[in-house]
mmCIF file of C-alpha atoms in Angstrom:
data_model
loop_
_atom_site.group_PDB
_atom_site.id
_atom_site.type_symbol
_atom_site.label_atom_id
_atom_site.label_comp_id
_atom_site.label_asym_id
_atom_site.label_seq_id
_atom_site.Cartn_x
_atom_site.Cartn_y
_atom_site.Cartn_z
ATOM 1 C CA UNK A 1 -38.621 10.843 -13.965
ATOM 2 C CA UNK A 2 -38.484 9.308 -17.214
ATOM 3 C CA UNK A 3 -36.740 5.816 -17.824
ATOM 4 C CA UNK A 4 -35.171 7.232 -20.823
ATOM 5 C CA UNK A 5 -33.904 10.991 -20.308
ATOM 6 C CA UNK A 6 -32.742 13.048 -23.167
ATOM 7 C CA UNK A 7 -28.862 12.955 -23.118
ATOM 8 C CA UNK A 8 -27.956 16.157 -24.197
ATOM 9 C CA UNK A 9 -24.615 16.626 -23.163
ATOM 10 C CA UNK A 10 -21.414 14.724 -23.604
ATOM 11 C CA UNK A 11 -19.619 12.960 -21.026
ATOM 12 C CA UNK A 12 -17.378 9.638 -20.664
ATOM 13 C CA UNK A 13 -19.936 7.170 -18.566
ATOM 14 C CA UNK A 14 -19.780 3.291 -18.065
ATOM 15 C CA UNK A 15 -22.955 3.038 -20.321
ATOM 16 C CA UNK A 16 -22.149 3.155 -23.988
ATOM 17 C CA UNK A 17 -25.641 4.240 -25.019
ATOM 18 C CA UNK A 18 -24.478 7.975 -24.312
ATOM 19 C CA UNK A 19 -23.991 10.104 -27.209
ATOM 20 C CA UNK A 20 -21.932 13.353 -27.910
ATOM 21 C CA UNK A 21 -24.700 15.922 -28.290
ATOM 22 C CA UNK A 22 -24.791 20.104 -26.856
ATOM 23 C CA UNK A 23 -22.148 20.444 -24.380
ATOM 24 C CA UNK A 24 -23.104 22.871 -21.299
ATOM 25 C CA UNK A 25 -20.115 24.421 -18.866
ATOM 26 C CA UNK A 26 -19.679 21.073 -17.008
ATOM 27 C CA UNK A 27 -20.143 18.449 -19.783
ATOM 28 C CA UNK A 28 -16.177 18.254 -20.070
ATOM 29 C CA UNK A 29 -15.505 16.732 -17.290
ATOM 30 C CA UNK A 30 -18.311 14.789 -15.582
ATOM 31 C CA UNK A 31 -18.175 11.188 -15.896
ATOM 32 C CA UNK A 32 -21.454 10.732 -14.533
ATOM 33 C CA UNK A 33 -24.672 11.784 -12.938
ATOM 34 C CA UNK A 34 -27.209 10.046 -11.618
ATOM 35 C CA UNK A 35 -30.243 9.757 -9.006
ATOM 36 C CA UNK A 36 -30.288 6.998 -6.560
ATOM 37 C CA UNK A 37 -33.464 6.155 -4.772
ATOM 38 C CA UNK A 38 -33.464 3.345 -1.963
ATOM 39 C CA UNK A 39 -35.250 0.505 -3.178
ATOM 40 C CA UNK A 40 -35.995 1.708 -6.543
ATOM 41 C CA UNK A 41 -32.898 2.440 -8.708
ATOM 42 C CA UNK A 42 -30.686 4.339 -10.490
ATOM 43 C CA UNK A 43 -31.462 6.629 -13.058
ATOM 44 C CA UNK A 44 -29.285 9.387 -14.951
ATOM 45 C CA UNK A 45 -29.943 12.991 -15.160
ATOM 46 C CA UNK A 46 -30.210 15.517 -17.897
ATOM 47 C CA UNK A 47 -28.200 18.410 -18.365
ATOM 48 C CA UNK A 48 -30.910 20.837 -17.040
ATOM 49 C CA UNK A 49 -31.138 18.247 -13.996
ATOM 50 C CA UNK A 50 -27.454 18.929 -13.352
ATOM 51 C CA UNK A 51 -27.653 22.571 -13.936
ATOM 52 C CA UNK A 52 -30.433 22.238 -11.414
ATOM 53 C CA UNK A 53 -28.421 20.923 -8.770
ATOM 54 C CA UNK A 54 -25.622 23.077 -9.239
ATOM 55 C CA UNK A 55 -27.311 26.326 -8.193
ATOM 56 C CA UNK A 56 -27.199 27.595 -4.582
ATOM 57 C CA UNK A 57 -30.911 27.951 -4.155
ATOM 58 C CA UNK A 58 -31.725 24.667 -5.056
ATOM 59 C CA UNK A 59 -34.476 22.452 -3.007
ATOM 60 C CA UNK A 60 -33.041 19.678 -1.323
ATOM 61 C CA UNK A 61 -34.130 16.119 -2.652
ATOM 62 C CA UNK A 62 -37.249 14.642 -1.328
ATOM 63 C CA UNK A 63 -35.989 11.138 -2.443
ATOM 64 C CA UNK A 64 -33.124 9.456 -2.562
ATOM 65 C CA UNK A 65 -30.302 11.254 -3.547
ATOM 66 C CA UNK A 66 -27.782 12.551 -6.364
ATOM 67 C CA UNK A 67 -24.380 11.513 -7.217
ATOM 68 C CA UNK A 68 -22.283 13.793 -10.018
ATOM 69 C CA UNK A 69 -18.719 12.063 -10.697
ATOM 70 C CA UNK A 70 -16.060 14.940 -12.631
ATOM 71 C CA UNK A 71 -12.339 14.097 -13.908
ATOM 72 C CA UNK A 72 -10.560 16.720 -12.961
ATOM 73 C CA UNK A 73 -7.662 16.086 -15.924
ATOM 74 C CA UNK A 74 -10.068 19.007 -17.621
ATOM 75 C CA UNK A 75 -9.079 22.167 -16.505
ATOM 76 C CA UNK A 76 -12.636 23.262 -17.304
ATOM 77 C CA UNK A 77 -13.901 21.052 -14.839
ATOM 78 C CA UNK A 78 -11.588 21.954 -12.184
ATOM 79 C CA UNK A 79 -12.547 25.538 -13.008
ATOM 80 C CA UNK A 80 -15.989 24.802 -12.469
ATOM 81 C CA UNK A 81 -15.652 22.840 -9.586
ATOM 82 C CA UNK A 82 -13.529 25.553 -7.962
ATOM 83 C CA UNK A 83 -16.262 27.763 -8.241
ATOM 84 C CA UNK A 84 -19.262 25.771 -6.971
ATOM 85 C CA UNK A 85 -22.027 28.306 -4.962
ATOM 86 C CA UNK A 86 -23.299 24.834 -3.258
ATOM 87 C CA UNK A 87 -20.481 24.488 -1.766
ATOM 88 C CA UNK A 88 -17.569 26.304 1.075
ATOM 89 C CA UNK A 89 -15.047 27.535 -0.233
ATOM 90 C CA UNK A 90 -13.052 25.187 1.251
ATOM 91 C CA UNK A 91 -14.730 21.741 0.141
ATOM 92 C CA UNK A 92 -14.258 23.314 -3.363
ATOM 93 C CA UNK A 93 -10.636 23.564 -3.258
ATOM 94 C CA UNK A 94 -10.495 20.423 -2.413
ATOM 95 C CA UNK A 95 -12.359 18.965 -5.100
ATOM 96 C CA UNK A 96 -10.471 20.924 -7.751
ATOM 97 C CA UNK A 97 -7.208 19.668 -5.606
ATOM 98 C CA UNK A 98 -4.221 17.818 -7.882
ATOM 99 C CA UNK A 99 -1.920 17.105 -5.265
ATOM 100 C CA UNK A 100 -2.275 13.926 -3.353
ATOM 101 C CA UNK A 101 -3.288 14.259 0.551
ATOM 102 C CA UNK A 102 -5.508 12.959 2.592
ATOM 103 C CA UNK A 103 -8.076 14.971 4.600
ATOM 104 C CA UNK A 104 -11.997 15.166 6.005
ATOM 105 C CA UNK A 105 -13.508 18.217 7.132
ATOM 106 C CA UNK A 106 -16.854 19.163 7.618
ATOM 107 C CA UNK A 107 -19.063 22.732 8.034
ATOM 108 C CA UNK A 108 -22.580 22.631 9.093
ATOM 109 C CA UNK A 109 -24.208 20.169 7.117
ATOM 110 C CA UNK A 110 -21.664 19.054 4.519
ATOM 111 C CA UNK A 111 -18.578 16.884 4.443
ATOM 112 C CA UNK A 112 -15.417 17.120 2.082
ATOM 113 C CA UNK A 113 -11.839 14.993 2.080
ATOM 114 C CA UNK A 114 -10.071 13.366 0.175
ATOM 115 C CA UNK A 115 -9.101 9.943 1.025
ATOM 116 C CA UNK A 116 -6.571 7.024 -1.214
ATOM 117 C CA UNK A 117 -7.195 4.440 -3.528
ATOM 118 C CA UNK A 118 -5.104 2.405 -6.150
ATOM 119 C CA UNK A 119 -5.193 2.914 -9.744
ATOM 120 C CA UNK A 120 -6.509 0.517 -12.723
ATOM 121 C CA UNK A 121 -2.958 -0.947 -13.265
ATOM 122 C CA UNK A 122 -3.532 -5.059 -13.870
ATOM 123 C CA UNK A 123 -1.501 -5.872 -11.241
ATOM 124 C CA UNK A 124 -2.160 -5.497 -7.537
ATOM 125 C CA UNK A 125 1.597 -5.650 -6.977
ATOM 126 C CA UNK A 126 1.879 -2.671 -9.853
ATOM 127 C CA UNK A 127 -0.880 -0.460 -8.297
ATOM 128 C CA UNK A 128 0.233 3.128 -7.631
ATOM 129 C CA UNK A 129 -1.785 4.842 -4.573
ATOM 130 C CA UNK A 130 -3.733 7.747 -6.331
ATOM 131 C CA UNK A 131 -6.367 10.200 -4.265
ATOM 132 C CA UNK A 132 -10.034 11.059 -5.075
ATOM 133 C CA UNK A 133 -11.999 13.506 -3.568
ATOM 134 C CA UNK A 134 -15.484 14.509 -2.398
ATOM 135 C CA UNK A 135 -17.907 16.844 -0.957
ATOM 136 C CA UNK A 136 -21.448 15.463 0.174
ATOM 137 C CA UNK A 137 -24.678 16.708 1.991
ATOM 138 C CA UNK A 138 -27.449 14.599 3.351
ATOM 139 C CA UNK A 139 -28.954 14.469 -0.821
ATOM 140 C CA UNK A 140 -25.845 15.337 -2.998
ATOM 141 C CA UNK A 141 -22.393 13.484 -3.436
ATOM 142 C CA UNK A 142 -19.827 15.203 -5.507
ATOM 143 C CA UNK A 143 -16.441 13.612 -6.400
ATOM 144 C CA UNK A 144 -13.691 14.047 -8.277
ATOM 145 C CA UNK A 145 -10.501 12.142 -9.711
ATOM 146 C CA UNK A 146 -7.064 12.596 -11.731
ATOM 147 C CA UNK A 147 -6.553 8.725 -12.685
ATOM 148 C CA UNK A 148 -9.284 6.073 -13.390
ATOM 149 C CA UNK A 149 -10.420 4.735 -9.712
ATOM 150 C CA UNK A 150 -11.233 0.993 -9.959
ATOM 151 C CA UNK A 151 -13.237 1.503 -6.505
ATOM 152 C CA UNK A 152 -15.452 4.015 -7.859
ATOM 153 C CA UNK A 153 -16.588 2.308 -11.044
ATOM 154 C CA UNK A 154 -17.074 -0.799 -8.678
ATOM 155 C CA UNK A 155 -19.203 1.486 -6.529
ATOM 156 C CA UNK A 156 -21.265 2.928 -8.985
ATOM 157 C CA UNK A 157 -22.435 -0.727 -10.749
ATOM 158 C CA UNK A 158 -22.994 -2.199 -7.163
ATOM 159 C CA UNK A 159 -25.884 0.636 -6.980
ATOM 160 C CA UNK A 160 -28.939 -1.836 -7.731
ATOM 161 C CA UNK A 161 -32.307 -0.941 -6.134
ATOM 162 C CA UNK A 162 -31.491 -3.209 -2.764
ATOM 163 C CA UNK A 163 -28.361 -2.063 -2.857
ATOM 164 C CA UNK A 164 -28.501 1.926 -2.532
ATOM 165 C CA UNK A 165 -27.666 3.272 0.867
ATOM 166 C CA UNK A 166 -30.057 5.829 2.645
ATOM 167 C CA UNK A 167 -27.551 8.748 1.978
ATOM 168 C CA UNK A 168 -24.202 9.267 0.487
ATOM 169 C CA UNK A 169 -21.986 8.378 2.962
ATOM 170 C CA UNK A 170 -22.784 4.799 1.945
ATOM 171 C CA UNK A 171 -21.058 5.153 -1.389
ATOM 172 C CA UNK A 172 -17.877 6.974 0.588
ATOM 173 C CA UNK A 173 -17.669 3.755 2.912
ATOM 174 C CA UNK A 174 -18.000 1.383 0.050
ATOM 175 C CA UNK A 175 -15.065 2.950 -1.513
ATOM 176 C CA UNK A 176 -13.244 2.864 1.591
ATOM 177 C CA UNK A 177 -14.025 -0.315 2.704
ATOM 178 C CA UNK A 178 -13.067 -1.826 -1.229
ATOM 179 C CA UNK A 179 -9.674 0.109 -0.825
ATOM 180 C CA UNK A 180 -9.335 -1.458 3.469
ATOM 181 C CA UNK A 181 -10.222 -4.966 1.533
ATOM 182 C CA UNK A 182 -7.308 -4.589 -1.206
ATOM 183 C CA UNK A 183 -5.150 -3.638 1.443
ATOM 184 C CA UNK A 184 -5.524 -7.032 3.246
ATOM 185 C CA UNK A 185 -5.303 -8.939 0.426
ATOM 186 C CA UNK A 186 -1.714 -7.342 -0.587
ATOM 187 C CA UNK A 187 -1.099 -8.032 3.275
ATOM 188 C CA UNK A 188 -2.092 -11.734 3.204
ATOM 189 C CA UNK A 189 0.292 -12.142 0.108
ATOM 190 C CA UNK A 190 2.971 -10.654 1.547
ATOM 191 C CA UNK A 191 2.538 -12.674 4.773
ATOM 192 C CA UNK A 192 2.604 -15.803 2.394
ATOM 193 C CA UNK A 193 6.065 -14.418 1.219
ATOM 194 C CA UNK A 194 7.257 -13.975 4.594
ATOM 195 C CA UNK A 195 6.254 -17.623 5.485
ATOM 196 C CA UNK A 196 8.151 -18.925 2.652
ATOM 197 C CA UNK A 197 11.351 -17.068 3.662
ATOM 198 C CA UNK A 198 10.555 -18.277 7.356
ATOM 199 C CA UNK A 199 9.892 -21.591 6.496
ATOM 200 C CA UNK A 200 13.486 -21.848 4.321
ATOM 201 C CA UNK A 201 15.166 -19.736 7.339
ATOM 202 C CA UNK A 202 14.070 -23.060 9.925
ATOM 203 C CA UNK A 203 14.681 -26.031 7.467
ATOM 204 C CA UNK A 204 17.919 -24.593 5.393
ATOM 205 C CA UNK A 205 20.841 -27.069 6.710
ATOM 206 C CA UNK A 206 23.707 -25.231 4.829
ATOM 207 C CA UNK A 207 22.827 -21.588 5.440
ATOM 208 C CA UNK A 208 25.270 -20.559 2.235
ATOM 209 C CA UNK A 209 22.406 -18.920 0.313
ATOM 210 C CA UNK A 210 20.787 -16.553 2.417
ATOM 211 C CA UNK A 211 20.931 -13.552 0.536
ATOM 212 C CA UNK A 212 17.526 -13.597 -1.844
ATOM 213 C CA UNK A 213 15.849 -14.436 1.523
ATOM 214 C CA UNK A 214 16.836 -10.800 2.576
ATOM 215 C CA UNK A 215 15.421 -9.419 -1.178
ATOM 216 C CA UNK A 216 12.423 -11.572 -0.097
ATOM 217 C CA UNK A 217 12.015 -9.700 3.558
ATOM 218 C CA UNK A 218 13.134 -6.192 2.126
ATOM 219 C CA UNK A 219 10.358 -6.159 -0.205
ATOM 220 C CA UNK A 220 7.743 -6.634 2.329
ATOM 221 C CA UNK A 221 9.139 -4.243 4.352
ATOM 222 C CA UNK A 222 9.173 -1.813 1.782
ATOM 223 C CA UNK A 223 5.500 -2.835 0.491
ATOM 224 C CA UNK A 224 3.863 -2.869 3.851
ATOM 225 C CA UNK A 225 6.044 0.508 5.106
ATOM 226 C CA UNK A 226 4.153 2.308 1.637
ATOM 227 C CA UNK A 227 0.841 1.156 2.956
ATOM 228 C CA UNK A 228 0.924 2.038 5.919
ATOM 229 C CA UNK A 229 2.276 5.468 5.462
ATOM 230 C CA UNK A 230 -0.831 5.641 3.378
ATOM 231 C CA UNK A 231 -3.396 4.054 5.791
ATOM 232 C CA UNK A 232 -2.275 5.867 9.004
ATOM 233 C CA UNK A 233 -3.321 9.514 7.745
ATOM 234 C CA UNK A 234 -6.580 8.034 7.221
ATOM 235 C CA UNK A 235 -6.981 6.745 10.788
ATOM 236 C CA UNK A 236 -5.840 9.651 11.918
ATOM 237 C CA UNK A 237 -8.445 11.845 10.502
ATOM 238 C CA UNK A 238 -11.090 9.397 11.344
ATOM 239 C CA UNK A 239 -10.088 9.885 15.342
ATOM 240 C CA UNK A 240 -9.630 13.309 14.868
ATOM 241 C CA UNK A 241 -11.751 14.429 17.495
ATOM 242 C CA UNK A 242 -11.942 17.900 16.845
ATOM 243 C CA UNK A 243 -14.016 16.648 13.932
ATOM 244 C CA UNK A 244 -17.419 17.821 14.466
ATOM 245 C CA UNK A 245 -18.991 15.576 11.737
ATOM 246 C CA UNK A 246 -22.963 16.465 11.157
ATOM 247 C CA UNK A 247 -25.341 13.476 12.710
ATOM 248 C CA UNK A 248 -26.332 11.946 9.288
ATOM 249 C CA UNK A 249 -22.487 11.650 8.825
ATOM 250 C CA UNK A 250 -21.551 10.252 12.082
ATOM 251 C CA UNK A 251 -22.342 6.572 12.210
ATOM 252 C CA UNK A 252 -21.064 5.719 8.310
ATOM 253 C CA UNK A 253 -17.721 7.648 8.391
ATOM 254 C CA UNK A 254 -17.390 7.850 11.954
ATOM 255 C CA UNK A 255 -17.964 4.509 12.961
ATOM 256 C CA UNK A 256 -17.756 1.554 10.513
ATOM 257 C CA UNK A 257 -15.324 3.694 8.085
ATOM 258 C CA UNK A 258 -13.103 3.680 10.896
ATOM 259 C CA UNK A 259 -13.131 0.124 12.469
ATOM 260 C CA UNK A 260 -12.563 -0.845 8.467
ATOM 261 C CA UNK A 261 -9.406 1.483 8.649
ATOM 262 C CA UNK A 262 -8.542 0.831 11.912
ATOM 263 C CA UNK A 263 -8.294 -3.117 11.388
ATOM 264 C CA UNK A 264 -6.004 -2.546 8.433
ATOM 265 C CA UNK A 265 -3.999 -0.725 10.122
ATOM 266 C CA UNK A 266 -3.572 -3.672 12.867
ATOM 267 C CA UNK A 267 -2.802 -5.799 10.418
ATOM 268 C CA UNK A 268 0.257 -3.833 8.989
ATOM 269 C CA UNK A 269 1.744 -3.022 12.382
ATOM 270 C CA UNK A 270 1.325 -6.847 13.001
ATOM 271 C CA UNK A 271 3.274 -7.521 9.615
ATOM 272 C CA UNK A 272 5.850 -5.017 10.083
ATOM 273 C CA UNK A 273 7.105 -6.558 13.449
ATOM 274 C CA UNK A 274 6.928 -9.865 11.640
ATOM 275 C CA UNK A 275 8.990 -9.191 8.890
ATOM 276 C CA UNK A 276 11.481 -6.876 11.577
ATOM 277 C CA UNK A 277 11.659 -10.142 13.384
ATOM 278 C CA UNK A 278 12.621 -12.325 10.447
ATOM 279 C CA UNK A 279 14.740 -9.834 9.243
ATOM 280 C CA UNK A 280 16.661 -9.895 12.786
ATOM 281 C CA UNK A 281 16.658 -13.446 12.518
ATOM 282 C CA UNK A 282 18.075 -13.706 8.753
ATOM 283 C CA UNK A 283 20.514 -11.229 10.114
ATOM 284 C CA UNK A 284 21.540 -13.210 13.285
ATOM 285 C CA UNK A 285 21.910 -16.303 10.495
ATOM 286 C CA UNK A 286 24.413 -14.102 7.830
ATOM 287 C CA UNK A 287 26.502 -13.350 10.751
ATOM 288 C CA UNK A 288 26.480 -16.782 11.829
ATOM 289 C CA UNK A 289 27.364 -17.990 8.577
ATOM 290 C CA UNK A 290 30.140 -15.277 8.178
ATOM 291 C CA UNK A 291 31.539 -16.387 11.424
ATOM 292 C CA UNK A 292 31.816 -20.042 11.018
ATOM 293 C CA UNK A 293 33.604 -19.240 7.295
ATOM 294 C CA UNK A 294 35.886 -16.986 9.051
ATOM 295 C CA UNK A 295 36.605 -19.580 11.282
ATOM 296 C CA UNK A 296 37.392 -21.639 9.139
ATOM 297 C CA UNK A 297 40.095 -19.273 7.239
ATOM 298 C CA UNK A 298 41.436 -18.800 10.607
ATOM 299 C CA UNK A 299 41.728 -22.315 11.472
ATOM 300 C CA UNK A 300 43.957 -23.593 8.594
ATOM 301 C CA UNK A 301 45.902 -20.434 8.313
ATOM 302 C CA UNK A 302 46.765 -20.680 12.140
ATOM 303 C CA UNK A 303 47.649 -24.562 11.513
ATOM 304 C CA UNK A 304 49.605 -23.813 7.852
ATOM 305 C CA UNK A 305 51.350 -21.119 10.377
ATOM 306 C CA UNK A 306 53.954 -23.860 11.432
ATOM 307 C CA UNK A 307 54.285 -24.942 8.157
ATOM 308 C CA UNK A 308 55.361 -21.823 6.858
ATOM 309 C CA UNK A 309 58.000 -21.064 9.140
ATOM 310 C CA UNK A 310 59.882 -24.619 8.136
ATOM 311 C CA UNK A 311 59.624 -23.717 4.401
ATOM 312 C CA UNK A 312 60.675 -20.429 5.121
ATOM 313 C CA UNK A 313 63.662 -21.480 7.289
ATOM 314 C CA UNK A 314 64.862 -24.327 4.457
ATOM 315 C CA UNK A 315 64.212 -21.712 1.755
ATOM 316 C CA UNK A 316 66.725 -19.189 3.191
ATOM 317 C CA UNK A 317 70.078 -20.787 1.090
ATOM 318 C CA UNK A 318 72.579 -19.982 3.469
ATOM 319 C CA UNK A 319 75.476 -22.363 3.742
ATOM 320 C CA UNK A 320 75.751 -25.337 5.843
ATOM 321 C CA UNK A 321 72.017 -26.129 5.631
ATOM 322 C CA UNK A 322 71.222 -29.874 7.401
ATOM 323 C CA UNK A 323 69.421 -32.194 5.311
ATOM 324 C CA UNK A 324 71.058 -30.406 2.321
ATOM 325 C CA UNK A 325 73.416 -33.238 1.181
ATOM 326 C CA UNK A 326 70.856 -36.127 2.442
ATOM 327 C CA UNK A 327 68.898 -38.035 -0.336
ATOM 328 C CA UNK A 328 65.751 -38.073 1.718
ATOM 329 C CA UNK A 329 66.091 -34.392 3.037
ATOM 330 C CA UNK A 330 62.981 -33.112 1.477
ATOM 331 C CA UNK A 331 60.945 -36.032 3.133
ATOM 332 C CA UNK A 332 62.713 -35.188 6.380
ATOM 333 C CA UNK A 333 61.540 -31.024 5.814
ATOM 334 C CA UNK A 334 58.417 -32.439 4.358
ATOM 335 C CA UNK A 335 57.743 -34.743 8.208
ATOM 336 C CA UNK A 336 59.110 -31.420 10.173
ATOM 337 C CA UNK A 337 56.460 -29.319 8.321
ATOM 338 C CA UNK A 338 53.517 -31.801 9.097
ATOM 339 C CA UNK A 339 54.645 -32.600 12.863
ATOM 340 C CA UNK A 340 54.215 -28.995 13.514
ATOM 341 C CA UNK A 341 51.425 -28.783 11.796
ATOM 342 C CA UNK A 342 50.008 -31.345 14.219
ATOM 343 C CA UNK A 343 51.784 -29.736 17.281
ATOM 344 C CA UNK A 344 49.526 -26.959 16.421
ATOM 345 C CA UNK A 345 46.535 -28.786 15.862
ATOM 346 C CA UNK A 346 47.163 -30.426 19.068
ATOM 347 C CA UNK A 347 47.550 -27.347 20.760
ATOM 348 C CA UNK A 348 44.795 -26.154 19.737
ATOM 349 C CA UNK A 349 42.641 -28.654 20.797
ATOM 350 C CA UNK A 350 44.163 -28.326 24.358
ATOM 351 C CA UNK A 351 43.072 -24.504 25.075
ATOM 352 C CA UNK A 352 39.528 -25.587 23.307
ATOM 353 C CA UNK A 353 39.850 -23.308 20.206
ATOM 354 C CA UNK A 354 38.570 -25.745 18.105
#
């Protein structure tokens, strides 16, 4: 194969050398297409290359093995993709798929699904979780996507000639195993958040300013409850074992894929009964809190109680009032008021309610 293939057909790619030039039915939407061989490199096909491997009676590959990349945003592409004769019927709905799911399903010697992965967005706390899709046999990898996948581009530069896996299931688990890694890293921060909200909850002396620490807590609960609802479909697939995935399949997807998956899953379970428990706590503190201010209330209303009923008595204006005509009979209410005021307190202290 030559070094430098004529490019003859458009399509967006990473390298910039590419040029707009005749256009066949599947130019719209590929992305890229290339041929991978163990130990040797990558190099990118022509348009009759990919025509080539589009056709049902085409040889399998002697060497290495082929990986065509299509956005799906073309409706031309999902036409053609819906229509593959390499492919069931099946795996090519689910490459032309727009709705996200996760799934993996296999029939004789090929494998389809459709697993997650978080868009380009510059923040990791701003990624939305987006799906991509593929179909592979033992020499051919097919995928597809709606949104730019960041693990997909990071998957296709890692491909240097020590670097290439034997088949295509390699470049499935890298992807995987990328998304399991950014997973754990969004876990680790939000573990960092719940030790800051712990580590206020043990050293706060006046617990009056509680109430960001629940913001804190209900964000990581809502963060790690949207990962996992996204990791557990995968796992579940994975240990589906009705799955009857073909041998060259079996130890990449089967095995390593799922540990990967498995592990992150751990690790949100064990963060989600963490930040339950801290939430119970904070919880347990804000009705502590509201107690001991109700308390409080009911303390100097119950001792202003006594109080009340002297100035209410003196304030009635009825005739023949004592300490009326007095010149110290306000002092004298004034003494009445605070001696029952200390009766109360008094009495109080007696039957332990304070």
């Amino acid at each position: 194969m030559s070094e430098k293939p004529a490019y003859n057909f458009p399509f967006t790619v990473i390298d910039p050398a590419h040029q707009d030039q005749g256009a066949p039915a599947f130019a719209n939407g590929l992305v890229w297409a290339i041929h991978a061989v163990p130990g040797q490199g990558v190099s990118t096909l022509t348009s009759d290359m990919v025509e080539a491997l589009l056709k049902e009676d085409r040889k399998p590959s002697s060497e290495g093995w082929y990986w065509l990349h299509f956005d799906t945003v073309h409706s031309s592409a999902r036409s053609l993709i819906a229509h593959l004769p390499i492919l069931p019927e099946d795996a090519c709905t689910t490459l032309a798929e727009t709705e996200y799911g996760i799934t993996l399903d296999a029939y004789e010697d090929i494998v389809w699904g459709a697993f997650p992965a978080f868009d380009d967005a510059l923040s990791e706390e701003d990624r939305e979780i987006c799906a991509w899709r593929f179909a592979s046999s033992p020499d051919l990898l097919i995928t597809t996507r709606r949104n730019p996948i960041p693990v997909l581009g990071a998957a296709y530069r890692s491909l240097k000639a020590d670097q290439i896996p034997r088949n295509p299931t390699g470049m499935i688990d890298r992807a995987l195993r990328d998304f399991t890694s950014t997973v754990r890293r969004q876990l680790s921060r939000l573990d960092d958040e719940l030790d800051r909200a712990e580590d206020v909850l043990l050293t706060i002396e006046h617990r009056a300013d509680l109430g960001h620490m629940g913001g804190i807590v209900g964000k990581v609960r809502r963060r790690a409850t949207e990962l996992r609802r996204v990791v557990t479909p995968i796992d579940r697939v994975l240990r589906d074992e009705d799955l009857d995935l073909p041998e060259w399949a079996e130890d990449t997807l089967r095995d390593r894929a799922e540990r990967q998956v498995h592990a992150a899953l751990d690790d949100l379970i064990a963060l989600q009964d963490r930040a339950r428990s801290l939430q119970d706590e904070l919880g347990s503190s804000q009705a502590e809190e509201t107690n001991r201010r109700l308390y409080i209330v009911s303390v100097g209303t119950t001792l202003m109680l006594p109080a009340t009923f002297v100035t209410g008595f003196f304030g009635m204006n009825t005739g023949g009032m004592f300490l009326a005509q007095g010149a110290w009979g306000t002092v004298e209410a004034g003494a009445v008021c605070f001696s029952a005021m200390a009766v109360t307190f008094l009495f109080l202290k007696a039957i332990r309610l304070m």
